[in-house]
Coordinates of C-alpha atoms in Angstrom, one line a residue:
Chain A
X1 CA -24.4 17.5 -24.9
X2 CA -23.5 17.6 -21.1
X3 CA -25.3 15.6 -19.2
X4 CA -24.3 17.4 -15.6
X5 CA -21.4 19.2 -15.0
X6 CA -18.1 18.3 -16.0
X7 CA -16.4 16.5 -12.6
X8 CA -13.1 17.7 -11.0
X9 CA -9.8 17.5 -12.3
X10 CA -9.3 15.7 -9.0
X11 CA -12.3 13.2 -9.8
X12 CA -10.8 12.6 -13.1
X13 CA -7.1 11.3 -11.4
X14 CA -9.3 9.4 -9.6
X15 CA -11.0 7.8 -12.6
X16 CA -8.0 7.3 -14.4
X17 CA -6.5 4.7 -11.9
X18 CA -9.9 3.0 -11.6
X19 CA -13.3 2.9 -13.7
X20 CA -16.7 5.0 -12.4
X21 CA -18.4 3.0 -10.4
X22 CA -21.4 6.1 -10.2
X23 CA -23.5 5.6 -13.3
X24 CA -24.2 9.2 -13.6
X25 CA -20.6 10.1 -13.6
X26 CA -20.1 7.1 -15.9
X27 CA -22.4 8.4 -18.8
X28 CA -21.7 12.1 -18.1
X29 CA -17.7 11.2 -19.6
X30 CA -19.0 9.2 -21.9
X31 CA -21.2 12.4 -23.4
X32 CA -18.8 14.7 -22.8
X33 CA -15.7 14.9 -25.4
X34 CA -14.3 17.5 -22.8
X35 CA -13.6 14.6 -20.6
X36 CA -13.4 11.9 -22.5
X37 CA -10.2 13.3 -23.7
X38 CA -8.7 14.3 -20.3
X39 CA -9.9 11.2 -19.3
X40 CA -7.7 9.4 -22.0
X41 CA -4.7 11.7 -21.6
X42 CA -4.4 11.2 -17.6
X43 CA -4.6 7.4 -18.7
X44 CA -2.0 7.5 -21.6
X45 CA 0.4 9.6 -18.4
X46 CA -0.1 6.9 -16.1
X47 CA 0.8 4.1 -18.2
X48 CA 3.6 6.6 -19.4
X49 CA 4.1 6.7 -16.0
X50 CA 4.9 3.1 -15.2
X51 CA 7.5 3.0 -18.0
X52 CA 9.4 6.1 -16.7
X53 CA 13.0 5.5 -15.4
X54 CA 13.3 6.6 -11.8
X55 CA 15.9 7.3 -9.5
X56 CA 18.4 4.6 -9.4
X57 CA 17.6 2.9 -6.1
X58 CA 19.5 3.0 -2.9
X59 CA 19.8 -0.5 -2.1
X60 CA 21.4 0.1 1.4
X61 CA 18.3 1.8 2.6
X62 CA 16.2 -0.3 1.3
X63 CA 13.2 -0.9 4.3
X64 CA 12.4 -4.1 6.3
X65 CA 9.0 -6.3 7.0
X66 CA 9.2 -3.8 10.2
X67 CA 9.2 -0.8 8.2
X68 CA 7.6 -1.4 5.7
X69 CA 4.8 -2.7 7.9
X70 CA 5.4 0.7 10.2
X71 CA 4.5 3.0 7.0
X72 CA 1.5 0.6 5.6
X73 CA 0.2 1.8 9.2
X74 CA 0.8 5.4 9.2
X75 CA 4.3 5.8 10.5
X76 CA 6.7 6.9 7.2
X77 CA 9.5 9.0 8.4
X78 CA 10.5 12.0 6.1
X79 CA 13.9 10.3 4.9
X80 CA 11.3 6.9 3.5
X81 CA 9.2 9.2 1.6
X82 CA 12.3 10.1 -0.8
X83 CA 13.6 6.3 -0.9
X84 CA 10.5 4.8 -1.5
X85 CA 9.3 7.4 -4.2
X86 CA 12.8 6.1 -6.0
X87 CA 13.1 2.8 -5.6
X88 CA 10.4 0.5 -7.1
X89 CA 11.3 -2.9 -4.8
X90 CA 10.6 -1.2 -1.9
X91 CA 7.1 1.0 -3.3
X92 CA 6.0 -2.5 -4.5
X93 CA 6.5 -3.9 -1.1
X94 CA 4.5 -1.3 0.6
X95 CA 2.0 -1.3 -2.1
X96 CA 2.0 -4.9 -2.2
X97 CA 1.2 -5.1 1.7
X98 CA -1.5 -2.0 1.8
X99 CA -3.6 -3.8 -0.6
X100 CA -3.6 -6.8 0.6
X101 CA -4.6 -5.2 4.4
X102 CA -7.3 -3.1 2.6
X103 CA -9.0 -6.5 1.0
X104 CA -12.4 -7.0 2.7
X105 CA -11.2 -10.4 4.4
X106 CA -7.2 -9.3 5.7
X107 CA -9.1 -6.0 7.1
X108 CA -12.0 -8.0 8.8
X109 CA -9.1 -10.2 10.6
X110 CA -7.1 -7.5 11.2
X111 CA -9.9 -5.7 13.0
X112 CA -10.4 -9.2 14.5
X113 CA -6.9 -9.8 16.0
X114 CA -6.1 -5.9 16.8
X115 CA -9.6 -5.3 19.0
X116 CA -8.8 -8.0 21.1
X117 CA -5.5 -6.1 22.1
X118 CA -7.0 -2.5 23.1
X119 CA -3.3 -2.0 25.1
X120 CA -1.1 -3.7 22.9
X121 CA 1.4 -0.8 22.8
X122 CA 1.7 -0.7 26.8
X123 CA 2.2 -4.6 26.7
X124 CA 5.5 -4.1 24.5
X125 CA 6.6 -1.3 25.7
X126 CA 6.6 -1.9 29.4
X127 CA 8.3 0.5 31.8
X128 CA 11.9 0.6 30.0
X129 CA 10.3 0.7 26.4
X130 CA 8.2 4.4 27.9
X131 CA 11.7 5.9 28.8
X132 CA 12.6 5.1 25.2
X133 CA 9.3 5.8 23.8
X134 CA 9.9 8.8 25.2
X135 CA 13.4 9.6 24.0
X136 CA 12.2 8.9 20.7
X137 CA 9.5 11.2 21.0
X138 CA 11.9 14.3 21.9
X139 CA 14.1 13.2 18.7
X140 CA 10.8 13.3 16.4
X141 CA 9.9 16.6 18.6
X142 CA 13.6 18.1 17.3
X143 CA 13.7 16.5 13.7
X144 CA 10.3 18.3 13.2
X145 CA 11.2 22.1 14.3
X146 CA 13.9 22.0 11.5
X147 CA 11.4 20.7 9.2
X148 CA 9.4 23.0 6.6
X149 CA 6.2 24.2 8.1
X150 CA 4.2 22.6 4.6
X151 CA 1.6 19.7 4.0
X152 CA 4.5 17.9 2.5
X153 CA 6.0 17.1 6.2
X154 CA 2.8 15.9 8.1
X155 CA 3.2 12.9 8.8
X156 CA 2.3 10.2 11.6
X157 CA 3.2 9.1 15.2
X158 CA 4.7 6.1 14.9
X159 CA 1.9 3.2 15.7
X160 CA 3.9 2.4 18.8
X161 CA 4.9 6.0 20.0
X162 CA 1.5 7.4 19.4
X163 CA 0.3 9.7 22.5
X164 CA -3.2 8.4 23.5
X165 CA -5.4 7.5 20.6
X166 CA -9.2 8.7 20.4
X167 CA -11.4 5.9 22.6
X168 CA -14.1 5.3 20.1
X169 CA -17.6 4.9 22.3
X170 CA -19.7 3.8 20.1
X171 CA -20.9 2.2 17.1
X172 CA -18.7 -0.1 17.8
X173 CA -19.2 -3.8 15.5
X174 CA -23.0 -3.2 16.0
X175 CA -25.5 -2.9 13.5
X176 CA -27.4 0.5 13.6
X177 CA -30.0 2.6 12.3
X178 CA -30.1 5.9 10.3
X179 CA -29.0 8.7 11.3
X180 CA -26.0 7.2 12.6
X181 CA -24.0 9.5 15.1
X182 CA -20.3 8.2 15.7
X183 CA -19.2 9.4 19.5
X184 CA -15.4 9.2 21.4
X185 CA -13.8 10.1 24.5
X186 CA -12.3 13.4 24.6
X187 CA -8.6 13.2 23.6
X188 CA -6.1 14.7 26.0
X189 CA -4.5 18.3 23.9
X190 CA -6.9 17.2 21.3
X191 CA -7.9 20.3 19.1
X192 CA -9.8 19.1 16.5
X193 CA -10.9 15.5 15.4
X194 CA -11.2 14.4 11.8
X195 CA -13.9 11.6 11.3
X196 CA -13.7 9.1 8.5
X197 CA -16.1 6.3 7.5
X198 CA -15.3 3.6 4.6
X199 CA -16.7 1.2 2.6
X200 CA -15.4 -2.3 2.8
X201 CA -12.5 -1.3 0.0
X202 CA -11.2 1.5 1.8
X203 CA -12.6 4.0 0.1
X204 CA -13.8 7.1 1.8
X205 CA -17.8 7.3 2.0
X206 CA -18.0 10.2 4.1
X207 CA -15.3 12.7 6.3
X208 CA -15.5 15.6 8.5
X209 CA -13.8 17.9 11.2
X210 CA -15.1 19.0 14.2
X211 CA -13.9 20.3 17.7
X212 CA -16.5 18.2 19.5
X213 CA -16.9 14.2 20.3
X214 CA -19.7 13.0 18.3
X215 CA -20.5 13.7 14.5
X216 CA -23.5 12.6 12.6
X217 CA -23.4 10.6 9.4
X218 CA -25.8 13.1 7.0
X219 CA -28.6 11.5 5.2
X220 CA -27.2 12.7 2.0
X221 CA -24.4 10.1 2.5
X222 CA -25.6 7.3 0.4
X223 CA -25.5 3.9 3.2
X224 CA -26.7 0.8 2.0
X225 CA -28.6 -1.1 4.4
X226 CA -26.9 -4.7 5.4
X227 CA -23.7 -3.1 4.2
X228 CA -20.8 -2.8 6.9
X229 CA -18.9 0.1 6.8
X230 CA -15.7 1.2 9.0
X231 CA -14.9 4.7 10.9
X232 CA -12.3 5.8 12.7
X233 CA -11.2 9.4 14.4
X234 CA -8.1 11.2 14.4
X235 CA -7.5 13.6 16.9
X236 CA -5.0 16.6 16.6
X237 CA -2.7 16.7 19.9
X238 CA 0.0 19.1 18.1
X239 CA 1.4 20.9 15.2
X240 CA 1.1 18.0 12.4
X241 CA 0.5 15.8 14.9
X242 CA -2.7 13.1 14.9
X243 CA -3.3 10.7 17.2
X244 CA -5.9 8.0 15.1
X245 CA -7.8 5.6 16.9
X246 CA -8.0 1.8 15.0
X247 CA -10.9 0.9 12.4
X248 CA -13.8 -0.4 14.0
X249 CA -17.6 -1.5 11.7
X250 CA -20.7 -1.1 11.9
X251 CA -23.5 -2.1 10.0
X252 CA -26.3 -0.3 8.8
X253 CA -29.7 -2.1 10.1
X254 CA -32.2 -2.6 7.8
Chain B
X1 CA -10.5 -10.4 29.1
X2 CA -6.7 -11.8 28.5
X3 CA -6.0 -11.6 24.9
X4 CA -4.9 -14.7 23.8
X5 CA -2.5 -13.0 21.6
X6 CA -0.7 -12.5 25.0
X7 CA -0.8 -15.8 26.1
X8 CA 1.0 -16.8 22.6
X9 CA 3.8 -14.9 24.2
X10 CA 3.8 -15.9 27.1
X11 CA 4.6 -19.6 26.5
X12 CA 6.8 -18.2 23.8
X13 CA 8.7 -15.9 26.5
X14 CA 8.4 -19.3 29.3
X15 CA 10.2 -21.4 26.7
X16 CA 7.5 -23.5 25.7
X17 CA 7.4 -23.3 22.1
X18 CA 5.2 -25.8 20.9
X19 CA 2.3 -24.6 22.8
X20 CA 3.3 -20.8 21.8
X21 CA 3.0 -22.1 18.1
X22 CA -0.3 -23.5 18.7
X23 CA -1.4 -20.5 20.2
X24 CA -0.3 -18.4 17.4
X25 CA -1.7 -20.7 14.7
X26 CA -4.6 -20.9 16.2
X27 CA -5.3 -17.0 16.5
X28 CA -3.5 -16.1 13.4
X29 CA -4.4 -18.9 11.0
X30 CA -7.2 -16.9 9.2
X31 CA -5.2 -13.8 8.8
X32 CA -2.3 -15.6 7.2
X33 CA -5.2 -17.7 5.0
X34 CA -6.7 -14.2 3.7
X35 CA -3.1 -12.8 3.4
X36 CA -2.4 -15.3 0.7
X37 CA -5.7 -15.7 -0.9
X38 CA -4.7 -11.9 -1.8
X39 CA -1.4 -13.3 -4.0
X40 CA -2.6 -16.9 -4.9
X41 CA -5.8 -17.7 -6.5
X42 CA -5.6 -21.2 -7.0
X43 CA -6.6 -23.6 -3.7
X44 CA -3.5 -25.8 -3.7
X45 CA -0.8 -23.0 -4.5
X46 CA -2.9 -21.5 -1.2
X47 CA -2.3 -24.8 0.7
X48 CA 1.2 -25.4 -0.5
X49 CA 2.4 -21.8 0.3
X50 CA 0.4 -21.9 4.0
X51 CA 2.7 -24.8 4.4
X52 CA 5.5 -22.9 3.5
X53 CA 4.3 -19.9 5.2
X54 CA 4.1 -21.6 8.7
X55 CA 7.3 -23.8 7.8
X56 CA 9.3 -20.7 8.0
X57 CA 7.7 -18.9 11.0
X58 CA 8.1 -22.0 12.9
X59 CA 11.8 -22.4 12.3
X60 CA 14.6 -22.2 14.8
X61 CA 12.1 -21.9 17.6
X62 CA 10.1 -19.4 15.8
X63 CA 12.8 -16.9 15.0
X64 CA 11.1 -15.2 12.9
X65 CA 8.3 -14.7 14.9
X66 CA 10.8 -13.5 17.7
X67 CA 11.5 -10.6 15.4
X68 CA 9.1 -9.1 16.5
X69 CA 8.0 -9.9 19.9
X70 CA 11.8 -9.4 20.9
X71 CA 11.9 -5.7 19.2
X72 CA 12.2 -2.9 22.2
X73 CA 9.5 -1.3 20.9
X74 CA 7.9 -2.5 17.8
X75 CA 6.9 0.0 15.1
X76 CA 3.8 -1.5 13.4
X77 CA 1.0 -3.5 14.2
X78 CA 1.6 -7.1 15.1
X79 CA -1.1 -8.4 12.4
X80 CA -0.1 -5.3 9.6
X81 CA 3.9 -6.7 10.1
X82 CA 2.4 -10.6 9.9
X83 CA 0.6 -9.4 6.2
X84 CA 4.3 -7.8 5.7
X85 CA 5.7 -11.2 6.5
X86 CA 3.5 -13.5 4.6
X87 CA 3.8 -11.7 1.5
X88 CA 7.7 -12.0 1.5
X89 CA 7.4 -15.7 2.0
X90 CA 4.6 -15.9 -0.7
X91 CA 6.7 -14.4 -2.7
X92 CA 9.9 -16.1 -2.2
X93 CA 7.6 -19.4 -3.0
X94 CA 6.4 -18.4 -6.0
X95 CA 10.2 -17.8 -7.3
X96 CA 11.1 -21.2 -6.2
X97 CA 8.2 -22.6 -7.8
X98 CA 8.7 -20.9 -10.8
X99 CA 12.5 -21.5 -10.9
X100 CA 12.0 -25.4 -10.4
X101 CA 9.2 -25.3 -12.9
X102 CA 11.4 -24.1 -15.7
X103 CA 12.0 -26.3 -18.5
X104 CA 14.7 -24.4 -20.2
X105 CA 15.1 -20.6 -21.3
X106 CA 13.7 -20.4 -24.9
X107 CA 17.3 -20.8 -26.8
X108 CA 16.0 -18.4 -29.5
X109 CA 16.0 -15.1 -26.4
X110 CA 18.7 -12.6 -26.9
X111 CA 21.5 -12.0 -24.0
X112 CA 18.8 -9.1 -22.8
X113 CA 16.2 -10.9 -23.2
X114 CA 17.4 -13.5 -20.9
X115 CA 18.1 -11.2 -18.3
X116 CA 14.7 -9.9 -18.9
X117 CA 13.0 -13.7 -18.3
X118 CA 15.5 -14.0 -15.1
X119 CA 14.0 -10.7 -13.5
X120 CA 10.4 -11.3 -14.7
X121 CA 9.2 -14.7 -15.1
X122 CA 11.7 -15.9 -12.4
X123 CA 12.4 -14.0 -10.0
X124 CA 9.1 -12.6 -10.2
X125 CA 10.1 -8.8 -10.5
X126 CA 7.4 -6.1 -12.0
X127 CA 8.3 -4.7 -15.7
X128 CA 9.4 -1.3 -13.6
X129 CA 11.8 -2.8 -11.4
X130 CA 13.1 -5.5 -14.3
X131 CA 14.0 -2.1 -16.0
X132 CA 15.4 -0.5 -13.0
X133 CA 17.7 -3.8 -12.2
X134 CA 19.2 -3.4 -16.4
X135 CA 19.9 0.3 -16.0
X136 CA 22.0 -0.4 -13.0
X137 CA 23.7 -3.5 -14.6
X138 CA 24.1 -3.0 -18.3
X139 CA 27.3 -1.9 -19.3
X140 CA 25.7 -0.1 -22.3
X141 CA 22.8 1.9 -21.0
X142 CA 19.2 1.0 -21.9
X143 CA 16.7 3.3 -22.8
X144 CA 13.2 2.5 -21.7
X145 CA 12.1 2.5 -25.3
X146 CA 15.1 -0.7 -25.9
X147 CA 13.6 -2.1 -23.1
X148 CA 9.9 -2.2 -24.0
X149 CA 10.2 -3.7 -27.5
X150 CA 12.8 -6.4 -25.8
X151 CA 10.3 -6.8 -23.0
X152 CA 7.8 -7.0 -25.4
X153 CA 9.8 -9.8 -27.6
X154 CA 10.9 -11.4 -24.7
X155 CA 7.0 -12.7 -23.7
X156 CA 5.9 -13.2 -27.1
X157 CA 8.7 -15.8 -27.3
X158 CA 8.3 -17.2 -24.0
X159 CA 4.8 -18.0 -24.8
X160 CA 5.3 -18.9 -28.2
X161 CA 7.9 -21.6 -26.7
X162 CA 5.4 -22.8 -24.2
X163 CA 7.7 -21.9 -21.1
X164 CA 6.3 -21.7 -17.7
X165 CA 5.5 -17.9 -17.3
X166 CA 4.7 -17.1 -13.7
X167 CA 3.3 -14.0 -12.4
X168 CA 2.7 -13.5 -8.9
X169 CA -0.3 -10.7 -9.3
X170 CA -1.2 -11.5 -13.1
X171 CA 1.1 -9.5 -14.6
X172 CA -0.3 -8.9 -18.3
X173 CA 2.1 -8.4 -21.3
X174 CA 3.1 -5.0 -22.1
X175 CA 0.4 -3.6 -24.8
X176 CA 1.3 -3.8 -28.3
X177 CA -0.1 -1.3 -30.5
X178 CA 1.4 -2.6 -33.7
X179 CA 3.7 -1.3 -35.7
X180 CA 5.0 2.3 -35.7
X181 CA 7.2 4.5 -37.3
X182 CA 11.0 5.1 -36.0
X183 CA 10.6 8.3 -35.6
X184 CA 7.4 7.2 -33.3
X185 CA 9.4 5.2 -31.4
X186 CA 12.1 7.7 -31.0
X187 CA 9.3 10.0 -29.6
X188 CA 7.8 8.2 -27.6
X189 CA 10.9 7.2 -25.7
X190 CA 12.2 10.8 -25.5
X191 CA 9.0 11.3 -24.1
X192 CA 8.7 9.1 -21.3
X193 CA 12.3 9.7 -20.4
X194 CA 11.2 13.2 -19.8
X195 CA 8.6 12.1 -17.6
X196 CA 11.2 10.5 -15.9
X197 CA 13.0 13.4 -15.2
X198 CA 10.0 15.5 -14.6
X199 CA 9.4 13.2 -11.5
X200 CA 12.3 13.6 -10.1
X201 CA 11.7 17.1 -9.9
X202 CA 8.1 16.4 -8.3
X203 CA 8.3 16.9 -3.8
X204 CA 9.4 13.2 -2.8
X205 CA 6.1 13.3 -1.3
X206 CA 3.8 14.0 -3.8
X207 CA 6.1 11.6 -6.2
X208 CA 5.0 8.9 -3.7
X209 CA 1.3 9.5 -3.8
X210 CA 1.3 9.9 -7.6
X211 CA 3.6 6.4 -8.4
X212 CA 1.4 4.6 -5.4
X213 CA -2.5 6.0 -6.9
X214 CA -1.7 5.8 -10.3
X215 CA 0.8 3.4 -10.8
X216 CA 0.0 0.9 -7.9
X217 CA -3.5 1.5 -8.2
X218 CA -3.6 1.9 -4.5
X219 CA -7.0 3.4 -3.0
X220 CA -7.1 7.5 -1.7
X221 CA -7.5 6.4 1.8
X222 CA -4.6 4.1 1.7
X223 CA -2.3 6.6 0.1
X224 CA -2.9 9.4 2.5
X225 CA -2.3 7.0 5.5
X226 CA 1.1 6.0 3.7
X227 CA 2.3 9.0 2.5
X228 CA 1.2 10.4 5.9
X229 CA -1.5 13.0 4.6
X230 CA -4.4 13.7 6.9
X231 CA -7.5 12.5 4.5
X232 CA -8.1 11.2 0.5
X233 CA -8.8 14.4 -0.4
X234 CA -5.3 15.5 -0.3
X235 CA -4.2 12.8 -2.5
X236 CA -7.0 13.2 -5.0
X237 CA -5.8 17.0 -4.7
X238 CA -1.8 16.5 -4.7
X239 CA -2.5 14.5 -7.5
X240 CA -4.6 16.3 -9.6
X241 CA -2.1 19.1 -9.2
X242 CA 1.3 16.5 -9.8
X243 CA -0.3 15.4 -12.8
X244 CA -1.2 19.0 -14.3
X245 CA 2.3 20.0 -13.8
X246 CA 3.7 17.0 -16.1
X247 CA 1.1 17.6 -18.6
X248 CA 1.9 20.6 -19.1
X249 CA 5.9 20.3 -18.8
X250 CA 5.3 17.6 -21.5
X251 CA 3.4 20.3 -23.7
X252 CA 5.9 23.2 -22.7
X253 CA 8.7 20.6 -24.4
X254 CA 6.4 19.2 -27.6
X255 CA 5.2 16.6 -26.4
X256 CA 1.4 15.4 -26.8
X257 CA -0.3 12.5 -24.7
X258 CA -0.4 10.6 -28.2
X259 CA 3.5 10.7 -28.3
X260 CA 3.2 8.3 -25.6

């Protein structure tokens, strides 16, 4: 017997990498033969999965600490996608260095060291690094009109030729009381903004869209109190293009 | 406020090294701590590959470090590209460790499965990219089902010879399910060379996001800002929809999830 409905197909990929951590959901596919066995299957594919040959790597393209550094931030370029979906050095790199950045304590430092340099990209680039920045920018502006109009090709601004990123105003690394409402400067050619809040593994809590500078968390989204969570704001300046400000906490006051 | 990040450079960029390394260490000594702590579990391998760690960076006037700083216009983060760099090094110490460690290679290991023990237990490879490295060497060509009973021979012997086996991230031995049939086998390595193929023919992208959720265990969030998709949702989505298409390509050709 069902206990409540049968989750998503997508839930269930989700569950196959990684246990239930909701005890509802947890005892509903325990009840539920339905998903039990899809369950087991998407399991059975992803171990399959691990075993599978793959396309025989190009070793001459293989990425760099820079790179792979650039794409754990947001910055893959289309040709990357196809190398690293082939070659398991490189994925296990990138994987390797996303986790460890998305561990509670590498995050919290990371947040610690990158707040502290709110210009960083003007400090590197200087005046002659903007004429490039800037020439790079045109090539990314041609690569893209020859480029499928799909999801597929979305991709980021590279970290350091990002136009100007969303200014968050506030909570910023302050503890807070429910209803929390997250507000940012206006982003120049921003469109739309797409708000995201995690937990401290970098899973998504809560996201929305909206074409204004401040969003409320809803009281339906489950905060803890004394638990720090982490939001950020990306801002549409283009056609697939975002702009995303850094991570920054707050902590829900109790 | 000046950063002090800044004023790392700054003596680095004014020659003065020394007080540029301090500076660094100073601001970044925590970050490399945590960055480690995420590959090595036990306090003194954490000390010993700290050592290591800042041993490298400050060679040759900090060259390493000067990757960076002297880059027209660097691509990453400085702290994401620091994680970047300290997992290399962690990892290159592990290997060394693990190479000196060595007694000998069990004498009763096959010619593959001492190229298996070289990739894994030395040089610290995962069982896909051990498998990857034979394809691409063997001058007979392995199938993945060869390759996961010599894989699987390989560590029982290691262990049962008491040799040194180790694993930067825990690796576990492949699962052994006991003894099946040949014609199990046979099926079961048809089908996950077929899932191979079936892959290949997934968009790069979505390839990616599947191999990097499911295989690497990665979170949503962290896949979408990789594979450059604007929320989780589009993974969990992409997915979803990557993973329905091999199930049923693997039904469309006979084969069931229990072949596997």
């Amino acid at each position: 017997m069902q206990l409540s409905p049968c989750p998503s197909h997508a839930t269930l990929a989700r569950l196959a990498a990684r246990p239930a951590s909701d005890r509802a959901l947890a005892a509903h596919i325990a009840g539920c033969a339905a998903c039990t066995q899809a369950l087991a299957e998407l399991r059975v594919l992803g171990a399959a999965m691990s075993r599978a040959p793959l396309a025989e790597p190009q070793t001459t393209d293989c990425l760099d600490e820079m790179a792979v550094a650039r794409i754990v931030d947001g910055g893959i370029r289309p040709a990357e996608i196809a190398h690293a979906a082939g070659c398991a050095g490189c994925r296990s790199r990138i994987a390797d260095v996303a986790a460890a950045g998305s561990t509670k304590s590498v995050a919290a430092e990371v947040e610690r060291i990158e707040s502290s340099r709110p210009d960083w990209r003007r400090r590197f680039l200087g005046t002659a690094g903007l004429a490039a920045a800037a020439t790079l920018i045109f090539v990314f502006a041609q690569q893209s009109s020859g480029d499928r109009a799909s999801e597929v090709d979305t991709y980021r601004d590279p970290a350091a030729m990002a136009p100007v990123v969303p200014a968050l105003i506030s909570p910023l690394d302050a503890v807070v009381m429910r209803p929390v409402a997250l507000r940012w400067q206006s982003t120049p050619d921003a469109t739309q903004y797409h708000v995201t809040v995690f937990d401290a593994e970098g899973s998504i809590v809560w996201d929305s869209e909206t074409a204004d500078t401040t969003l409320t968390i809803p009281g339906t989204v489950p905060l803890v109190h004394g638990t720090t969570y982490w939001w950020r704001v990306e801002a549409r300046v283009g056609f697939d293009r975002w702009s995303r400000s850094d991570v920054t906490p707050f902590t829900i006051g109790r | 406020m000046e950063s002090r990040l800044d004023r790392w450079l700054e003596e680095l960029r004014g020659g003065r090294t020394d007080a540029a390394w301090d500076l660094f260490i100073d601001r970044h000594r925590r970050l490399i701590f945590s960055a480690i702590r995420h590959y090595a579990s036990e306090p003194d391998d954490v000390m010993d590959v700290f050592a290591h760690v800042c041993e490298a960076l400050h060679q040759d006037d900090l060259a390493r470090l000067r990757r960076y700083t002297d880059a027209p216009s660097p691509e990453a983060r400085f702290s994401t590209w620091l994680v970047a760099v300290v997992r290399n090094l962690t990892v290159d110490w592990f290997r060394h460790r693990d190479g000196r460690r060595r007694q000998s290679v069990p004498a009763a290991l096959s010619p593959l499965q001492r190229r298996i023990f070289q990739h894994v237990f030395v040089d610290g490879d995962s069982h896909e990219e051990c498998f990857q490295r034979l394809r691409l060497s063997e001058a007979e060509p392995i199938s993945s089902h060869q390759f996961s009973e010599a894989l699987t021979d390989t560590y029982r012997l290691v262990h049962a010879a008491g040799a040194e086996a180790g694993s930067l991230r825990g690796r576990a031995a492949p699962d052994t399910a006991g003894p099946v049939s040949p014609e199990q086998d046979s099926l079961a390595a048809a089908a996950v060379e077929h899932i191979g193929t079936l892959l290949a023919m997934l968009e790069p992208a979505d390839r990616l996001a599947i191999q990097l959720f499911v295989v690497d265990e990665l979170s949503a969030a962290d896949v979408a800002r990789i594979v450059g998709w604007p929320s989780a949702k589009m993974v969990y989505n992409r997915v979803s929809r990557g993973l329905a298409t091999l199930r049923r390509e693997l039904r469309r050709s006979g084969i069931e999830p229990g072949d596997l």
